[in-house]
Amino acid sequence: MTEKTNDTIKLKDSERQPCEVWTRVMGYHRPVQSFNIGKKGEFEERKYFVESKCGCSASK
């Protein structure tokens, strides 16, 4: 039987790569970093659509 170890890789801040977030706006994919202050604020306030089951039943 082998024992697994959970080795975590730790990087210095200078070795890390920043994550770039993109979103679709008006049919185009754009990086959020390139937005102006107003658009960045709108992006932060967005409510994302979550599909859930409907509470009503359809009768035939």
PDB file of N, CA and C in Angstrom:
ATOM      1  N   MET A   1       0.841  -1.165   0.000  1.00  0.00           N
ATOM      2  CA  MET A   1       0.000   0.000   0.000  1.00  0.00           C
ATOM      3  C   MET A   1       0.898   1.246   0.000  1.00  0.00           C
ATOM      4  N   THR A   2       0.584   2.187  -0.895  1.00  0.00           N
ATOM      5  CA  THR A   2       1.386   3.409  -0.969  1.00  0.00           C
ATOM      6  C   THR A   2       0.640   4.553  -0.301  1.00  0.00           C
ATOM      7  N   GLU A   3       1.387   5.423   0.305  1.00  0.00           N
ATOM      8  CA  GLU A   3       0.797   6.567   0.988  1.00  0.00           C
ATOM      9  C   GLU A   3       0.961   7.805   0.118  1.00  0.00           C
ATOM     10  N   LYS A   4      -0.143   8.511  -0.128  1.00  0.00           N
ATOM     11  CA  LYS A   4      -0.091   9.726  -0.943  1.00  0.00           C
ATOM     12  C   LYS A   4       0.198  10.925  -0.056  1.00  0.00           C
ATOM     13  N   THR A   5       1.003  11.816  -0.583  1.00  0.00           N
ATOM     14  CA  THR A   5       1.259  13.067   0.123  1.00  0.00           C
ATOM     15  C   THR A   5       0.690  14.207  -0.701  1.00  0.00           C
ATOM     16  N   ASN A   6       0.199  15.194  -0.033  1.00  0.00           N
ATOM     17  CA  ASN A   6      -0.390  16.347  -0.710  1.00  0.00           C
ATOM     18  C   ASN A   6       0.645  17.465  -0.741  1.00  0.00           C
ATOM     19  N   ASP A   7       1.482  17.459  -1.772  1.00  0.00           N
ATOM     20  CA  ASP A   7       2.509  18.489  -1.917  1.00  0.00           C
ATOM     21  C   ASP A   7       1.907  19.704  -2.611  1.00  0.00           C
ATOM     22  N   THR A   8       2.049  20.849  -2.009  1.00  0.00           N
ATOM     23  CA  THR A   8       1.536  22.089  -2.572  1.00  0.00           C
ATOM     24  C   THR A   8       2.702  22.894  -3.120  1.00  0.00           C
ATOM     25  N   ILE A   9       2.537  23.361  -4.349  1.00  0.00           N
ATOM     26  CA  ILE A   9       3.573  24.184  -4.969  1.00  0.00           C
ATOM     27  C   ILE A   9       3.364  25.623  -4.516  1.00  0.00           C
ATOM     28  N   LYS A  10       4.406  26.230  -3.994  1.00  0.00           N
ATOM     29  CA  LYS A  10       4.329  27.621  -3.551  1.00  0.00           C
ATOM     30  C   LYS A  10       5.263  28.453  -4.418  1.00  0.00           C
ATOM     31  N   LEU A  11       4.718  29.542  -4.966  1.00  0.00           N
ATOM     32  CA  LEU A  11       5.492  30.431  -5.823  1.00  0.00           C
ATOM     33  C   LEU A  11       5.666  31.790  -5.161  1.00  0.00           C
ATOM     34  N   LYS A  12       6.756  32.438  -5.495  1.00  0.00           N
ATOM     35  CA  LYS A  12       6.968  33.823  -5.069  1.00  0.00           C
ATOM     36  C   LYS A  12       6.080  34.705  -5.939  1.00  0.00           C
ATOM     37  N   ASP A  13       5.722  35.878  -5.443  1.00  0.00           N
ATOM     38  CA  ASP A  13       4.888  36.792  -6.222  1.00  0.00           C
ATOM     39  C   ASP A  13       5.530  37.147  -7.557  1.00  0.00           C
ATOM     40  N   SER A  14       6.850  37.216  -7.603  1.00  0.00           N
ATOM     41  CA  SER A  14       7.538  37.564  -8.849  1.00  0.00           C
ATOM     42  C   SER A  14       7.439  36.445  -9.889  1.00  0.00           C
ATOM     43  N   GLU A  15       7.141  35.221  -9.457  1.00  0.00           N
ATOM     44  CA  GLU A  15       7.043  34.079 -10.372  1.00  0.00           C
ATOM     45  C   GLU A  15       5.619  33.837 -10.870  1.00  0.00           C
ATOM     46  N   ARG A  16       4.661  34.499 -10.253  1.00  0.00           N
ATOM     47  CA  ARG A  16       3.258  34.268 -10.592  1.00  0.00           C
ATOM     48  C   ARG A  16       2.855  35.040 -11.842  1.00  0.00           C
ATOM     49  N   GLN A  17       1.869  34.505 -12.564  1.00  0.00           N
ATOM     50  CA  GLN A  17       1.345  35.157 -13.757  1.00  0.00           C
ATOM     51  C   GLN A  17      -0.068  35.649 -13.450  1.00  0.00           C
ATOM     52  N   PRO A  18      -0.368  36.919 -13.741  1.00  0.00           N
ATOM     53  CA  PRO A  18      -1.709  37.424 -13.444  1.00  0.00           C
ATOM     54  C   PRO A  18      -2.764  36.776 -14.344  1.00  0.00           C
ATOM     55  N   CYS A  19      -3.941  36.581 -13.792  1.00  0.00           N
ATOM     56  CA  CYS A  19      -5.055  36.000 -14.538  1.00  0.00           C
ATOM     57  C   CYS A  19      -5.817  37.132 -15.214  1.00  0.00           C
ATOM     58  N   GLU A  20      -6.052  37.006 -16.500  1.00  0.00           N
ATOM     59  CA  GLU A  20      -6.773  38.037 -17.238  1.00  0.00           C
ATOM     60  C   GLU A  20      -8.210  37.579 -17.446  1.00  0.00           C
ATOM     61  N   VAL A  21      -9.172  38.367 -16.989  1.00  0.00           N
ATOM     62  CA  VAL A  21     -10.589  38.035 -17.096  1.00  0.00           C
ATOM     63  C   VAL A  21     -11.153  38.691 -18.347  1.00  0.00           C
ATOM     64  N   TRP A  22     -11.835  37.882 -19.177  1.00  0.00           N
ATOM     65  CA  TRP A  22     -12.475  38.382 -20.385  1.00  0.00           C
ATOM     66  C   TRP A  22     -13.977  38.222 -20.239  1.00  0.00           C
ATOM     67  N   THR A  23     -14.733  39.095 -20.901  1.00  0.00           N
ATOM     68  CA  THR A  23     -16.184  38.994 -20.897  1.00  0.00           C
ATOM     69  C   THR A  23     -16.714  39.396 -22.267  1.00  0.00           C
ATOM     70  N   ARG A  24     -17.940  38.986 -22.552  1.00  0.00           N
ATOM     71  CA  ARG A  24     -18.549  39.301 -23.847  1.00  0.00           C
ATOM     72  C   ARG A  24     -19.386  40.564 -23.694  1.00  0.00           C
ATOM     73  N   VAL A  25     -19.075  41.565 -24.501  1.00  0.00           N
ATOM     74  CA  VAL A  25     -19.797  42.827 -24.484  1.00  0.00           C
ATOM     75  C   VAL A  25     -20.165  43.186 -25.913  1.00  0.00           C
ATOM     76  N   MET A  26     -21.442  43.381 -26.170  1.00  0.00           N
ATOM     77  CA  MET A  26     -21.928  43.796 -27.495  1.00  0.00           C
ATOM     78  C   MET A  26     -21.388  42.908 -28.619  1.00  0.00           C
ATOM     79  N   GLY A  27     -21.326  41.607 -28.380  1.00  0.00           N
ATOM     80  CA  GLY A  27     -20.897  40.675 -29.414  1.00  0.00           C
ATOM     81  C   GLY A  27     -19.398  40.478 -29.519  1.00  0.00           C
ATOM     82  N   TYR A  28     -18.631  41.188 -28.721  1.00  0.00           N
ATOM     83  CA  TYR A  28     -17.174  41.068 -28.756  1.00  0.00           C
ATOM     84  C   TYR A  28     -16.661  40.567 -27.415  1.00  0.00           C
ATOM     85  N   HIS A  29     -15.603  39.800 -27.431  1.00  0.00           N
ATOM     86  CA  HIS A  29     -14.938  39.387 -26.200  1.00  0.00           C
ATOM     87  C   HIS A  29     -13.830  40.392 -25.909  1.00  0.00           C
ATOM     88  N   ARG A  30     -13.862  40.963 -24.709  1.00  0.00           N
ATOM     89  CA  ARG A  30     -12.906  42.006 -24.332  1.00  0.00           C
ATOM     90  C   ARG A  30     -12.341  41.708 -22.954  1.00  0.00           C
ATOM     91  N   PRO A  31     -11.069  42.048 -22.723  1.00  0.00           N
ATOM     92  CA  PRO A  31     -10.531  41.899 -21.367  1.00  0.00           C
ATOM     93  C   PRO A  31     -11.106  42.980 -20.452  1.00  0.00           C
ATOM     94  N   VAL A  32     -11.510  42.594 -19.269  1.00  0.00           N
ATOM     95  CA  VAL A  32     -12.092  43.535 -18.315  1.00  0.00           C
ATOM     96  C   VAL A  32     -11.080  44.615 -17.942  1.00  0.00           C
ATOM     97  N   GLN A  33      -9.810  44.286 -17.977  1.00  0.00           N
ATOM     98  CA  GLN A  33      -8.749  45.237 -17.630  1.00  0.00           C
ATOM     99  C   GLN A  33      -8.785  46.471 -18.538  1.00  0.00           C
ATOM    100  N   SER A  34      -9.269  46.313 -19.781  1.00  0.00           N
ATOM    101  CA  SER A  34      -9.274  47.435 -20.718  1.00  0.00           C
ATOM    102  C   SER A  34     -10.508  48.332 -20.566  1.00  0.00           C
ATOM    103  N   PHE A  35     -11.444  47.969 -19.675  1.00  0.00           N
ATOM    104  CA  PHE A  35     -12.647  48.777 -19.467  1.00  0.00           C
ATOM    105  C   PHE A  35     -12.296  50.085 -18.769  1.00  0.00           C
ATOM    106  N   ASN A  36     -13.138  51.109 -19.015  1.00  0.00           N
ATOM    107  CA  ASN A  36     -12.980  52.354 -18.263  1.00  0.00           C
ATOM    108  C   ASN A  36     -13.580  52.167 -16.864  1.00  0.00           C
ATOM    109  N   ILE A  37     -13.434  53.151 -15.999  1.00  0.00           N
ATOM    110  CA  ILE A  37     -13.862  53.025 -14.600  1.00  0.00           C
ATOM    111  C   ILE A  37     -15.353  52.697 -14.496  1.00  0.00           C
ATOM    112  N   GLY A  38     -16.174  53.347 -15.308  1.00  0.00           N
ATOM    113  CA  GLY A  38     -17.619  53.107 -15.271  1.00  0.00           C
ATOM    114  C   GLY A  38     -17.986  51.690 -15.663  1.00  0.00           C
ATOM    115  N   LYS A  39     -17.391  51.191 -16.736  1.00  0.00           N
ATOM    116  CA  LYS A  39     -17.668  49.825 -17.194  1.00  0.00           C
ATOM    117  C   LYS A  39     -17.173  48.794 -16.191  1.00  0.00           C
ATOM    118  N   LYS A  40     -16.026  49.055 -15.553  1.00  0.00           N
ATOM    119  CA  LYS A  40     -15.528  48.129 -14.522  1.00  0.00           C
ATOM    120  C   LYS A  40     -16.520  48.052 -13.369  1.00  0.00           C
ATOM    121  N   GLY A  41     -17.097  49.202 -12.993  1.00  0.00           N
ATOM    122  CA  GLY A  41     -18.106  49.224 -11.929  1.00  0.00           C
ATOM    123  C   GLY A  41     -19.341  48.441 -12.318  1.00  0.00           C
ATOM    124  N   GLU A  42     -19.809  48.608 -13.560  1.00  0.00           N
ATOM    125  CA  GLU A  42     -20.968  47.857 -14.047  1.00  0.00           C
ATOM    126  C   GLU A  42     -20.683  46.360 -14.046  1.00  0.00           C
ATOM    127  N   PHE A  43     -19.481  45.983 -14.439  1.00  0.00           N
ATOM    128  CA  PHE A  43     -19.102  44.570 -14.469  1.00  0.00           C
ATOM    129  C   PHE A  43     -19.162  43.967 -13.066  1.00  0.00           C
ATOM    130  N   GLU A  44     -18.691  44.711 -12.068  1.00  0.00           N
ATOM    131  CA  GLU A  44     -18.698  44.223 -10.682  1.00  0.00           C
ATOM    132  C   GLU A  44     -20.121  44.082 -10.140  1.00  0.00           C
ATOM    133  N   GLU A  45     -21.062  44.915 -10.624  1.00  0.00           N
ATOM    134  CA  GLU A  45     -22.438  44.887 -10.124  1.00  0.00           C
ATOM    135  C   GLU A  45     -23.326  43.882 -10.852  1.00  0.00           C
ATOM    136  N   ARG A  46     -22.820  43.227 -11.868  1.00  0.00           N
ATOM    137  CA  ARG A  46     -23.630  42.290 -12.652  1.00  0.00           C
ATOM    138  C   ARG A  46     -24.171  41.157 -11.807  1.00  0.00           C
ATOM    139  N   LYS A  47     -25.391  40.752 -12.139  1.00  0.00           N
ATOM    140  CA  LYS A  47     -25.989  39.571 -11.532  1.00  0.00           C
ATOM    141  C   LYS A  47     -26.030  38.510 -12.619  1.00  0.00           C
ATOM    142  N   TYR A  48     -25.450  37.371 -12.333  1.00  0.00           N
ATOM    143  CA  TYR A  48     -25.353  36.317 -13.327  1.00  0.00           C
ATOM    144  C   TYR A  48     -26.601  35.450 -13.324  1.00  0.00           C
ATOM    145  N   PHE A  49     -27.044  35.055 -14.495  1.00  0.00           N
ATOM    146  CA  PHE A  49     -28.227  34.229 -14.675  1.00  0.00           C
ATOM    147  C   PHE A  49     -27.954  32.821 -14.168  1.00  0.00           C
ATOM    148  N   VAL A  50     -28.879  32.315 -13.344  1.00  0.00           N
ATOM    149  CA  VAL A  50     -28.791  30.946 -12.858  1.00  0.00           C
ATOM    150  C   VAL A  50     -30.094  30.258 -13.216  1.00  0.00           C
ATOM    151  N   GLU A  51     -29.993  29.238 -14.039  1.00  0.00           N
ATOM    152  CA  GLU A  51     -31.186  28.524 -14.463  1.00  0.00           C
ATOM    153  C   GLU A  51     -31.599  27.538 -13.379  1.00  0.00           C
ATOM    154  N   SER A  52     -32.843  27.596 -12.969  1.00  0.00           N
ATOM    155  CA  SER A  52     -33.362  26.643 -11.994  1.00  0.00           C
ATOM    156  C   SER A  52     -34.699  26.115 -12.500  1.00  0.00           C
ATOM    157  N   LYS A  53     -35.163  25.068 -11.872  1.00  0.00           N
ATOM    158  CA  LYS A  53     -36.424  24.471 -12.306  1.00  0.00           C
ATOM    159  C   LYS A  53     -37.576  25.418 -12.004  1.00  0.00           C
ATOM    160  N   CYS A  54     -38.539  25.396 -12.890  1.00  0.00           N
ATOM    161  CA  CYS A  54     -39.731  26.218 -12.729  1.00  0.00           C
ATOM    162  C   CYS A  54     -40.628  25.589 -11.657  1.00  0.00           C
ATOM    163  N   GLY A  55     -41.249  26.397 -10.825  1.00  0.00           N
ATOM    164  CA  GLY A  55     -42.120  25.894  -9.768  1.00  0.00           C
ATOM    165  C   GLY A  55     -43.497  25.508 -10.270  1.00  0.00           C
ATOM    166  N   CYS A  56     -43.824  25.859 -11.503  1.00  0.00           N
ATOM    167  CA  CYS A  56     -45.152  25.537 -12.026  1.00  0.00           C
ATOM    168  C   CYS A  56     -45.094  24.274 -12.875  1.00  0.00           C
ATOM    169  N   SER A  57     -46.221  23.587 -12.950  1.00  0.00           N
ATOM    170  CA  SER A  57     -46.273  22.381 -13.781  1.00  0.00           C
ATOM    171  C   SER A  57     -47.185  22.647 -14.968  1.00  0.00           C
ATOM    172  N   ALA A  58     -46.784  22.194 -16.105  1.00  0.00           N
ATOM    173  CA  ALA A  58     -47.565  22.387 -17.328  1.00  0.00           C
ATOM    174  C   ALA A  58     -48.528  21.222 -17.484  1.00  0.00           C
ATOM    175  N   SER A  59     -49.790  21.527 -17.676  1.00  0.00           N
ATOM    176  CA  SER A  59     -50.776  20.459 -17.892  1.00  0.00           C
ATOM    177  C   SER A  59     -51.109  20.397 -19.369  1.00  0.00           C
ATOM    178  N   LYS A  60     -51.307  19.182 -19.831  1.00  0.00           N
ATOM    179  CA  LYS A  60     -51.582  18.986 -21.260  1.00  0.00           C
ATOM    180  C   LYS A  60     -53.048  18.857 -21.518  1.00  0.00           C
TER     181      LYS A  60
END
